Amino acid sequence: MTQHHTDPHERYERGLRALAAIDGDAGHKVVEALAEIAPDFARYLIEFPFGDIYSRPGLDLRAREIATIAALTAMGNATPQLKVHIEAGLNVGLSRDEITEIIMQMAVYAGFPAALNGLFAAKEVFTSRAAADREPVA
Amino acid sequence: MTQHHTDPHERYERGLRALAAIDGDAGHKVVEALAEIAPDFARYLIEFPFGDIYSRPGLDLRAREIATIAALTAMGNATPQLKVHIEAGLNVGLSRDEITEIIMQMAVYAGFPAALNGLFAAKEVFTSRAAADREPVA
Amino acid sequence: MTQHHTDPHERYERGLRALAAIDGDAGHKVVEALAEIAPDFARYLIEFPFGDIYSRPGLDLRAREIATIAALTAMGNATPQLKVHIEAGLNVGLSRDEITEIIMQMAVYAGFPAALNGLFAAKEVFTSRAAADREPVA
Amino acid sequence: MTQHHTDPHERYERGLRALAAIDGDAGHKVVEALAEIAPDFARYLIEFPFGDIYSRPGLDLRAREIATIAALTAMGNATPQLKVHIEAGLNVGLSRDEITEIIMQMAVYAGFPAALNGLFAAKEVFTSRAAADREPVA
Amino acid sequence: MTQHHTDPHERYERGLRALAAIDGDAGHKVVEALAEIAPDFARYLIEFPFGDIYSRPGLDLRAREIATIAALTAMGNATPQLKVHIEAGLNVGLSRDEITEIIMQMAVYAGFPAALNGLFAAKEVFTSRAAADREPVA
Amino acid sequence: MTQHHTDPHERYERGLRALAAIDGDAGHKVVEALAEIAPDFARYLIEFPFGDIYSRPGLDLRAREIATIAALTAMGNATPQLKVHIEAGLNVGLSRDEITEIIMQMAVYAGFPAALNGLFAAKEVFTSRAAADREPVA
C-alpha cells in the first residue's frame, strides 16, 4: 500500500479535493485566514494532512474522522479544529448520535471535563447546522 | 437510545463480558494488578468504561477502538494502555494496516513524535502477537 | 473500605446529593445543558464522579477539592470546570487564601502560565461571588 | 500573608529544611544528580519550590502534597516526580489509603489510564517502603 | 557560570529590569492584575523567571524567546502568555517572519492545530502592533 | 519567502540531506525502524519535517533546534525524540551549556518536573557522546 512519489501539483490538487470533501467551506476559510500570515503553511496543510494522509486508501474517511474527533476531544486544547472535524464527521457520513458516542467515550481516556467540553462543542455545531438547514437558500 | 437504570450486578456482569471481548487476557491482568492496592478501582473500571460506555449500542466496537487508539496515541502519556488497545483493536476486527493508518494520522493532530512512539508500540504488539501465534499450543 | 454493589437508584440519588453539596447550582446547570445532546452522559456524571468517587468515605470533600483544583489548574485546558471547582472548594470550606495557595503551587509542577490562568479564573469566581453576596435577596 | 524579601541565605536554608522534611533522601539525590549538569538548577529547585512555595504558611504540607500528587497523576508525564511525592505524602502524614483515594479520583479529571498509571506508581512506592521497613537497621 | 547568592532586592530589581526589557507593558499589566488576588505571586514571577532565568548570561534573549514561543505554541493551552511572548520576541529582535517560522515548525512536534492556533495568535499580535504603530503619539 | 512546488524527488533528497545534517545516524535508525511497520511514514518524516520545514531559509538550524528542544522538553512525553534533538542541537552548533539553559528555562513554562526530566535526558546524551569521543576510531 506504499504511495509512490507523485507529481507535486497532483499532490496539491489531491489535497484540495480531499479538503473540500471533508471540511467543506471550513477548510477554505482556514486557508484564506492563513494567506496573509503564512501562505506556505496553507499549502503544507493541503499537501501533508489532506494530500498525503487523508488520501491514503487504507482507511475510509468515516474511520479517519472518528479518529480525529476522538483525538481532538481528548487533547482538549484545539476547540476550533474540533468543531471543524465534528462538521467534517457529518460531511463524511457520521450521524450526530455516533459523534456524541465518540466524544462521551473520551471521558474514559481523558476525563469528564474533556468529554463535557467536546459535547458542548458538538452542541454548537449541531445547532448552527440545524439553523443553516432551515434557512431558505433562494 | 437512553439506557435505563439497571441492576448493579447486571452492569458489572455486562462490563466483565465487554472487558473479556475487547481486552482478552490484558483486562484480566489489570484487574488482578489492582486487587492489592485498589480493588474498588478495578470494579469501577469494569462498571463505567466497560459496563456503561463500551456496552452502549450506538457505536460498534470497531469504531470504539479506532477512537481509543487515536486518543491514546495523541495523548502520548499512556503507553501501556495504548498497547492494550492496539491488541484490543485486533481482537475486534481491525487489521494491522488499519491500526497503522490510525496511528500515522495522529502525526497531523499531535505531531510526529506521538505518531512515531505509537508506531513503535504497535510494532511491539504485532511482533509479540506473531510470536504467540507461532507457538504450538499443545 | 470496599463499597458493595448498591441499588442503582441509590447510587444515582447519592450522586445527586453529592453534586448538590459540592457544586451547588453549577452542577444542576451542567446537567441541564447536557439534556438536549447527551442525557445519558448527565446520568454518568452524577453516578460515577459523584455517586461513586466523591461519596467514598476515605477522603473528605475539602481534600477532594484540593486535589481537583490542583489537577485542573495543572492541566490548563478545562477552564469552565476549574471555575466550577473553585466555587465548589468555597462550598466545602476552603478559604479564598487556601485556594490561591493551591493554584500558586501549580507554578512548580505545570509552569507559571498554568498558575497565572488559574489565578485569573479564581479572581473571576471570587469577584462574581462577592457581587452575588452583596445583592439583596428580598 | 505577604512574605517580605528575605536574606538569600535564609531562603536557601529554609528551602533545604523544607526539602528534607518533605522529600527526605529523594530530594538530596535529585540535587546530587543535578550537580554535574546544572548545579544552579539544583539551587533554584531548593529556593523557589521549597524555600518560597512549600514554606508559605497559608496551607499545611498535608494539603500541599494532596495537590501535588493529584497534579502529577493527572499530567501523567512525570512518573519519577510522582513517586517522590507519593513518598513525600507518606512523610507528611497522608495514609496509603488517602493517597490511593486521591489518585483514583483523577480518573474523573484525566481519565482511567492516568489513574491506573498513578496507582501502579503508588504500589511500587508502598512495596519498596514496606521492604525497607522490614530491614533491620542495626 | 554559576550565579552566586545575591541580595534579594538586587534579584527583584534585576527581574523588574528583565521583565520591562522583554515584555514591556504586558509584564506590568500582569503584575497589576495579580495585585488584588496574589501579590506574592507577582513577586515570584519577577524573581524566578525574570530575576533568575532570563537574567542568566548563558543564552541571549533572542534565543530565550525562540524557546518560549516554541514551547507555548506546542503546549497549546496558554494563549494569553503566547501572545505576550510573541510581542516579547519582537521586542528582543525577532522578525515577524522568524516568529512565523518557529510557530510553523511546531506542526511537526505538536500537530497542525497547535501550529494553526499559534499562527492566528501571531496574526492578532502583528495586527494590533501595526495599528498601534500607525497611531499618532502626540 | 514562498517555496514553490518542487519536484518530489528533489523534496525527498533535500529532506534526506537535512535529516543527515541534523540528526546524523539517529535519523537513519528511525527510518530503518519504520521500514517494517510503516515505510510510508518514514518517507513522510523525510519529506515534511525535513524536506519542507527544516529546509526553509527563514530560520537557521541553530534557532530551529532551540525551538525543538524547548518544545519537546515542555511537552514531556517524547523522551526518545528529545534525546535525538539534544544530539541534533550539538550537531548544528549549540553548546552543552546552551542546551542546558534552554531546558532549565522550561521550568518556567512547563514546571520543574519537565525541566528535570529534560536535564536528565541531556545528561545521558552528553555522557554517551563523551564516551564515544574517547573511543579510538582505528
PDB file of N, CA, C and O in Angstrom, chain E residues 56-110:
ATOM      1  N   ARG E  56      20.145  35.115  33.203  1.00  0.00           N
ATOM      2  CA  ARG E  56      21.356  34.301  33.131  1.00  0.00           C
ATOM      3  C   ARG E  56      22.145  34.645  31.866  1.00  0.00           C
ATOM      4  O   ARG E  56      21.558  34.833  30.807  1.00  0.00           O
ATOM      5  N   PRO E  57      23.461  34.653  31.951  1.00  0.00           N
ATOM      6  CA  PRO E  57      24.270  35.091  30.807  1.00  0.00           C
ATOM      7  C   PRO E  57      24.442  34.030  29.708  1.00  0.00           C
ATOM      8  O   PRO E  57      24.833  34.361  28.599  1.00  0.00           O
ATOM      9  N   GLY E  58      24.134  32.762  29.961  1.00  0.00           N
ATOM     10  CA  GLY E  58      24.499  31.703  29.014  1.00  0.00           C
ATOM     11  C   GLY E  58      23.717  31.633  27.704  1.00  0.00           C
ATOM     12  O   GLY E  58      24.043  30.824  26.833  1.00  0.00           O
ATOM     13  N   LEU E  59      22.666  32.443  27.569  1.00  0.00           N
ATOM     14  CA  LEU E  59      21.839  32.376  26.356  1.00  0.00           C
ATOM     15  C   LEU E  59      21.232  33.761  26.168  1.00  0.00           C
ATOM     16  O   LEU E  59      20.706  34.348  27.119  1.00  0.00           O
ATOM     17  N   ASP E  60      21.278  34.298  24.949  1.00  0.00           N
ATOM     18  CA  ASP E  60      20.753  35.665  24.783  1.00  0.00           C
ATOM     19  C   ASP E  60      19.220  35.661  24.728  1.00  0.00           C
ATOM     20  O   ASP E  60      18.592  34.615  24.585  1.00  0.00           O
ATOM     21  N   LEU E  61      18.635  36.836  24.853  1.00  0.00           N
ATOM     22  CA  LEU E  61      17.174  36.953  24.943  1.00  0.00           C
ATOM     23  C   LEU E  61      16.484  36.486  23.666  1.00  0.00           C
ATOM     24  O   LEU E  61      15.372  35.962  23.703  1.00  0.00           O
ATOM     25  N   ARG E  62      17.145  36.708  22.532  1.00  0.00           N
ATOM     26  CA  ARG E  62      16.600  36.243  21.255  1.00  0.00           C
ATOM     27  C   ARG E  62      16.404  34.728  21.294  1.00  0.00           C
ATOM     28  O   ARG E  62      15.333  34.216  20.981  1.00  0.00           O
ATOM     29  N   ALA E  63      17.442  34.001  21.724  1.00  0.00           N
ATOM     30  CA  ALA E  63      17.351  32.539  21.818  1.00  0.00           C
ATOM     31  C   ALA E  63      16.308  32.133  22.861  1.00  0.00           C
ATOM     32  O   ALA E  63      15.547  31.180  22.663  1.00  0.00           O
ATOM     33  N   ARG E  64      16.266  32.878  23.976  1.00  0.00           N
ATOM     34  CA  ARG E  64      15.287  32.544  25.021  1.00  0.00           C
ATOM     35  C   ARG E  64      13.853  32.710  24.521  1.00  0.00           C
ATOM     36  O   ARG E  64      12.976  31.912  24.844  1.00  0.00           O
ATOM     37  N   GLU E  65      13.603  33.738  23.722  1.00  0.00           N
ATOM     38  CA  GLU E  65      12.231  33.923  23.218  1.00  0.00           C
ATOM     39  C   GLU E  65      11.879  32.890  22.145  1.00  0.00           C
ATOM     40  O   GLU E  65      10.731  32.487  22.040  1.00  0.00           O
ATOM     41  N   ILE E  66      12.853  32.461  21.353  1.00  0.00           N
ATOM     42  CA  ILE E  66      12.589  31.347  20.419  1.00  0.00           C
ATOM     43  C   ILE E  66      12.096  30.140  21.206  1.00  0.00           C
ATOM     44  O   ILE E  66      11.098  29.506  20.852  1.00  0.00           O
ATOM     45  N   ALA E  67      12.787  29.836  22.307  1.00  0.00           N
ATOM     46  CA  ALA E  67      12.418  28.670  23.129  1.00  0.00           C
ATOM     47  C   ALA E  67      11.015  28.822  23.713  1.00  0.00           C
ATOM     48  O   ALA E  67      10.216  27.876  23.709  1.00  0.00           O
ATOM     49  N   THR E  68      10.716  30.006  24.213  1.00  0.00           N
ATOM     50  CA  THR E  68       9.421  30.214  24.875  1.00  0.00           C
ATOM     51  C   THR E  68       8.271  30.198  23.882  1.00  0.00           C
ATOM     52  O   THR E  68       7.221  29.590  24.144  1.00  0.00           O
ATOM     53  N   ILE E  69       8.440  30.855  22.744  1.00  0.00           N
ATOM     54  CA  ILE E  69       7.381  30.850  21.721  1.00  0.00           C
ATOM     55  C   ILE E  69       7.127  29.419  21.247  1.00  0.00           C
ATOM     56  O   ILE E  69       5.976  29.004  21.075  1.00  0.00           O
ATOM     57  N   ALA E  70       8.193  28.667  21.049  1.00  0.00           N
ATOM     58  CA  ALA E  70       8.035  27.274  20.619  1.00  0.00           C
ATOM     59  C   ALA E  70       7.268  26.463  21.662  1.00  0.00           C
ATOM     60  O   ALA E  70       6.312  25.756  21.345  1.00  0.00           O
ATOM     61  N   ALA E  71       7.675  26.572  22.921  1.00  0.00           N
ATOM     62  CA  ALA E  71       7.049  25.765  23.971  1.00  0.00           C
ATOM     63  C   ALA E  71       5.580  26.122  24.154  1.00  0.00           C
ATOM     64  O   ALA E  71       4.723  25.241  24.253  1.00  0.00           O
ATOM     65  N   LEU E  72       5.270  27.416  24.201  1.00  0.00           N
ATOM     66  CA  LEU E  72       3.871  27.815  24.431  1.00  0.00           C
ATOM     67  C   LEU E  72       2.993  27.449  23.242  1.00  0.00           C
ATOM     68  O   LEU E  72       1.829  27.092  23.415  1.00  0.00           O
ATOM     69  N   THR E  73       3.536  27.525  22.021  1.00  0.00           N
ATOM     70  CA  THR E  73       2.769  27.070  20.856  1.00  0.00           C
ATOM     71  C   THR E  73       2.497  25.571  20.962  1.00  0.00           C
ATOM     72  O   THR E  73       1.373  25.119  20.743  1.00  0.00           O
ATOM     73  N   ALA E  74       3.507  24.802  21.312  1.00  0.00           N
ATOM     74  CA  ALA E  74       3.373  23.351  21.371  1.00  0.00           C
ATOM     75  C   ALA E  74       2.409  22.921  22.475  1.00  0.00           C
ATOM     76  O   ALA E  74       1.616  21.998  22.288  1.00  0.00           O
ATOM     77  N   MET E  75       2.474  23.569  23.642  1.00  0.00           N
ATOM     78  CA  MET E  75       1.594  23.197  24.741  1.00  0.00           C
ATOM     79  C   MET E  75       0.134  23.537  24.420  1.00  0.00           C
ATOM     80  O   MET E  75      -0.778  22.822  24.795  1.00  0.00           O
ATOM     81  N   GLY E  76      -0.076  24.656  23.749  1.00  0.00           N
ATOM     82  CA  GLY E  76      -1.398  24.977  23.219  1.00  0.00           C
ATOM     83  C   GLY E  76      -2.459  25.326  24.243  1.00  0.00           C
ATOM     84  O   GLY E  76      -3.632  25.417  23.902  1.00  0.00           O
ATOM     85  N   ASN E  77      -2.098  25.506  25.513  1.00  0.00           N
ATOM     86  CA  ASN E  77      -3.130  25.812  26.496  1.00  0.00           C
ATOM     87  C   ASN E  77      -2.863  27.103  27.263  1.00  0.00           C
ATOM     88  O   ASN E  77      -3.351  27.279  28.371  1.00  0.00           O
ATOM     89  N   ALA E  78      -2.105  28.004  26.659  1.00  0.00           N
ATOM     90  CA  ALA E  78      -1.801  29.252  27.350  1.00  0.00           C
ATOM     91  C   ALA E  78      -1.693  30.383  26.334  1.00  0.00           C
ATOM     92  O   ALA E  78      -0.659  31.053  26.223  1.00  0.00           O
ATOM     93  N   THR E  79      -2.789  30.624  25.608  1.00  0.00           N
ATOM     94  CA  THR E  79      -2.793  31.629  24.550  1.00  0.00           C
ATOM     95  C   THR E  79      -2.422  33.029  25.038  1.00  0.00           C
ATOM     96  O   THR E  79      -1.648  33.716  24.362  1.00  0.00           O
ATOM     97  N   PRO E  80      -2.942  33.491  26.187  1.00  0.00           N
ATOM     98  CA  PRO E  80      -2.558  34.854  26.600  1.00  0.00           C
ATOM     99  C   PRO E  80      -1.045  34.992  26.767  1.00  0.00           C
ATOM    100  O   PRO E  80      -0.457  35.996  26.347  1.00  0.00           O
ATOM    101  N   GLN E  81      -0.404  33.991  27.360  1.00  0.00           N
ATOM    102  CA  GLN E  81       1.047  34.056  27.559  1.00  0.00           C
ATOM    103  C   GLN E  81       1.783  33.918  26.226  1.00  0.00           C
ATOM    104  O   GLN E  81       2.838  34.528  26.028  1.00  0.00           O
ATOM    105  N   LEU E  82       1.252  33.116  25.302  1.00  0.00           N
ATOM    106  CA  LEU E  82       1.880  33.019  23.983  1.00  0.00           C
ATOM    107  C   LEU E  82       1.892  34.383  23.306  1.00  0.00           C
ATOM    108  O   LEU E  82       2.912  34.799  22.735  1.00  0.00           O
ATOM    109  N   LYS E  83       0.773  35.101  23.376  1.00  0.00           N
ATOM    110  CA  LYS E  83       0.716  36.433  22.752  1.00  0.00           C
ATOM    111  C   LYS E  83       1.729  37.383  23.389  1.00  0.00           C
ATOM    112  O   LYS E  83       2.400  38.142  22.694  1.00  0.00           O
ATOM    113  N   VAL E  84       1.821  37.347  24.719  1.00  0.00           N
ATOM    114  CA  VAL E  84       2.805  38.195  25.410  1.00  0.00           C
ATOM    115  C   VAL E  84       4.211  37.888  24.889  1.00  0.00           C
ATOM    116  O   VAL E  84       5.016  38.803  24.677  1.00  0.00           O
ATOM    117  N   HIS E  85       4.499  36.605  24.642  1.00  0.00           N
ATOM    118  CA  HIS E  85       5.860  36.272  24.221  1.00  0.00           C
ATOM    119  C   HIS E  85       6.082  36.438  22.718  1.00  0.00           C
ATOM    120  O   HIS E  85       7.226  36.537  22.283  1.00  0.00           O
ATOM    121  N   ILE E  86       5.043  36.448  21.928  1.00  0.00           N
ATOM    122  CA  ILE E  86       5.216  36.830  20.522  1.00  0.00           C
ATOM    123  C   ILE E  86       5.610  38.317  20.487  1.00  0.00           C
ATOM    124  O   ILE E  86       6.554  38.703  19.789  1.00  0.00           O
ATOM    125  N   GLU E  87       4.907  39.098  21.280  1.00  0.00           N
ATOM    126  CA  GLU E  87       5.251  40.523  21.431  1.00  0.00           C
ATOM    127  C   GLU E  87       6.685  40.656  21.978  1.00  0.00           C
ATOM    128  O   GLU E  87       7.481  41.461  21.487  1.00  0.00           O
ATOM    129  N   ALA E  88       7.010  39.846  22.982  1.00  0.00           N
ATOM    130  CA  ALA E  88       8.354  39.881  23.575  1.00  0.00           C
ATOM    131  C   ALA E  88       9.413  39.524  22.532  1.00  0.00           C
ATOM    132  O   ALA E  88      10.496  40.119  22.496  1.00  0.00           O
ATOM    133  N   GLY E  89       9.091  38.548  21.677  1.00  0.00           N
ATOM    134  CA  GLY E  89      10.019  38.163  20.613  1.00  0.00           C
ATOM    135  C   GLY E  89      10.336  39.347  19.719  1.00  0.00           C
ATOM    136  O   GLY E  89      11.506  39.598  19.375  1.00  0.00           O
ATOM    137  N   LEU E  90       9.297  40.104  19.344  1.00  0.00           N
ATOM    138  CA  LEU E  90       9.519  41.314  18.534  1.00  0.00           C
ATOM    139  C   LEU E  90      10.373  42.313  19.314  1.00  0.00           C
ATOM    140  O   LEU E  90      11.291  42.926  18.763  1.00  0.00           O
ATOM    141  N   ASN E  91      10.095  42.453  20.618  1.00  0.00           N
ATOM    142  CA  ASN E  91      10.867  43.401  21.445  1.00  0.00           C
ATOM    143  C   ASN E  91      12.361  43.090  21.499  1.00  0.00           C
ATOM    144  O   ASN E  91      13.177  43.998  21.602  1.00  0.00           O
ATOM    145  N   VAL E  92      12.699  41.795  21.477  1.00  0.00           N
ATOM    146  CA  VAL E  92      14.126  41.446  21.608  1.00  0.00           C
ATOM    147  C   VAL E  92      14.779  41.177  20.260  1.00  0.00           C
ATOM    148  O   VAL E  92      15.899  40.654  20.207  1.00  0.00           O
ATOM    149  N   GLY E  93      14.075  41.487  19.163  1.00  0.00           N
ATOM    150  CA  GLY E  93      14.747  41.467  17.882  1.00  0.00           C
ATOM    151  C   GLY E  93      14.384  40.368  16.900  1.00  0.00           C
ATOM    152  O   GLY E  93      14.972  40.290  15.816  1.00  0.00           O
ATOM    153  N   LEU E  94      13.449  39.501  17.246  1.00  0.00           N
ATOM    154  CA  LEU E  94      12.986  38.528  16.256  1.00  0.00           C
ATOM    155  C   LEU E  94      12.091  39.246  15.242  1.00  0.00           C
ATOM    156  O   LEU E  94      11.302  40.121  15.614  1.00  0.00           O
ATOM    157  N   SER E  95      12.203  38.855  13.969  1.00  0.00           N
ATOM    158  CA  SER E  95      11.322  39.441  12.959  1.00  0.00           C
ATOM    159  C   SER E  95      10.009  38.676  12.925  1.00  0.00           C
ATOM    160  O   SER E  95       9.901  37.562  13.447  1.00  0.00           O
ATOM    161  N   ARG E  96       9.008  39.287  12.312  1.00  0.00           N
ATOM    162  CA  ARG E  96       7.716  38.593  12.162  1.00  0.00           C
ATOM    163  C   ARG E  96       7.893  37.271  11.406  1.00  0.00           C
ATOM    164  O   ARG E  96       7.285  36.262  11.746  1.00  0.00           O
ATOM    165  N   ASP E  97       8.727  37.304  10.387  1.00  0.00           N
ATOM    166  CA  ASP E  97       8.946  36.073   9.615  1.00  0.00           C
ATOM    167  C   ASP E  97       9.606  34.995  10.470  1.00  0.00           C
ATOM    168  O   ASP E  97       9.259  33.809  10.365  1.00  0.00           O
ATOM    169  N   GLU E  98      10.538  35.379  11.312  1.00  0.00           N
ATOM    170  CA  GLU E  98      11.190  34.374  12.167  1.00  0.00           C
ATOM    171  C   GLU E  98      10.192  33.766  13.155  1.00  0.00           C
ATOM    172  O   GLU E  98      10.186  32.553  13.384  1.00  0.00           O
ATOM    173  N   ILE E  99       9.360  34.610  13.746  1.00  0.00           N
ATOM    174  CA  ILE E  99       8.352  34.106  14.678  1.00  0.00           C
ATOM    175  C   ILE E  99       7.390  33.153  13.960  1.00  0.00           C
ATOM    176  O   ILE E  99       7.028  32.093  14.475  1.00  0.00           O
ATOM    177  N   THR E 100       7.006  33.532  12.749  1.00  0.00           N
ATOM    178  CA  THR E 100       6.132  32.673  11.957  1.00  0.00           C
ATOM    179  C   THR E 100       6.794  31.325  11.670  1.00  0.00           C
ATOM    180  O   THR E 100       6.144  30.278  11.740  1.00  0.00           O
ATOM    181  N   GLU E 101       8.086  31.347  11.371  1.00  0.00           N
ATOM    182  CA  GLU E 101       8.817  30.086  11.121  1.00  0.00           C
ATOM    183  C   GLU E 101       8.809  29.174  12.350  1.00  0.00           C
ATOM    184  O   GLU E 101       8.606  27.968  12.247  1.00  0.00           O
ATOM    185  N   ILE E 102       9.061  29.765  13.521  1.00  0.00           N
ATOM    186  CA  ILE E 102       9.097  28.978  14.764  1.00  0.00           C
ATOM    187  C   ILE E 102       7.742  28.290  14.984  1.00  0.00           C
ATOM    188  O   ILE E 102       7.676  27.109  15.321  1.00  0.00           O
ATOM    189  N   ILE E 103       6.691  29.064  14.809  1.00  0.00           N
ATOM    190  CA  ILE E 103       5.348  28.523  15.072  1.00  0.00           C
ATOM    191  C   ILE E 103       4.997  27.445  14.052  1.00  0.00           C
ATOM    192  O   ILE E 103       4.455  26.395  14.404  1.00  0.00           O
ATOM    193  N   MET E 104       5.307  27.684  12.771  1.00  0.00           N
ATOM    194  CA  MET E 104       5.042  26.685  11.734  1.00  0.00           C
ATOM    195  C   MET E 104       5.748  25.366  12.055  1.00  0.00           C
ATOM    196  O   MET E 104       5.206  24.283  11.843  1.00  0.00           O
ATOM    197  N   GLN E 105       6.987  25.474  12.541  1.00  0.00           N
ATOM    198  CA  GLN E 105       7.774  24.277  12.844  1.00  0.00           C
ATOM    199  C   GLN E 105       7.090  23.411  13.904  1.00  0.00           C
ATOM    200  O   GLN E 105       7.273  22.187  13.937  1.00  0.00           O
ATOM    201  N   MET E 106       6.304  24.018  14.766  1.00  0.00           N
ATOM    202  CA  MET E 106       5.632  23.262  15.822  1.00  0.00           C
ATOM    203  C   MET E 106       4.598  22.269  15.275  1.00  0.00           C
ATOM    204  O   MET E 106       4.216  21.335  15.974  1.00  0.00           O
ATOM    205  N   ALA E 107       4.155  22.456  14.029  1.00  0.00           N
ATOM    206  CA  ALA E 107       3.278  21.448  13.409  1.00  0.00           C
ATOM    207  C   ALA E 107       3.934  20.074  13.449  1.00  0.00           C
ATOM    208  O   ALA E 107       3.257  19.058  13.607  1.00  0.00           O
ATOM    209  N   VAL E 108       5.243  20.044  13.330  1.00  0.00           N
ATOM    210  CA  VAL E 108       5.974  18.771  13.334  1.00  0.00           C
ATOM    211  C   VAL E 108       5.943  18.107  14.717  1.00  0.00           C
ATOM    212  O   VAL E 108       5.840  16.890  14.830  1.00  0.00           O
ATOM    213  N   TYR E 109       6.004  18.906  15.763  1.00  0.00           N
ATOM    214  CA  TYR E 109       6.161  18.336  17.113  1.00  0.00           C
ATOM    215  C   TYR E 109       4.872  18.279  17.910  1.00  0.00           C
ATOM    216  O   TYR E 109       4.741  17.443  18.804  1.00  0.00           O
ATOM    217  N   ALA E 110       3.926  19.157  17.601  1.00  0.00           N
ATOM    218  CA  ALA E 110       2.684  19.199  18.386  1.00  0.00           C
ATOM    219  C   ALA E 110       1.437  19.144  17.523  1.00  0.00           C
ATOM    220  O   ALA E 110       0.329  19.221  18.056  1.00  0.00           O
TER     221      ALA E 110
END
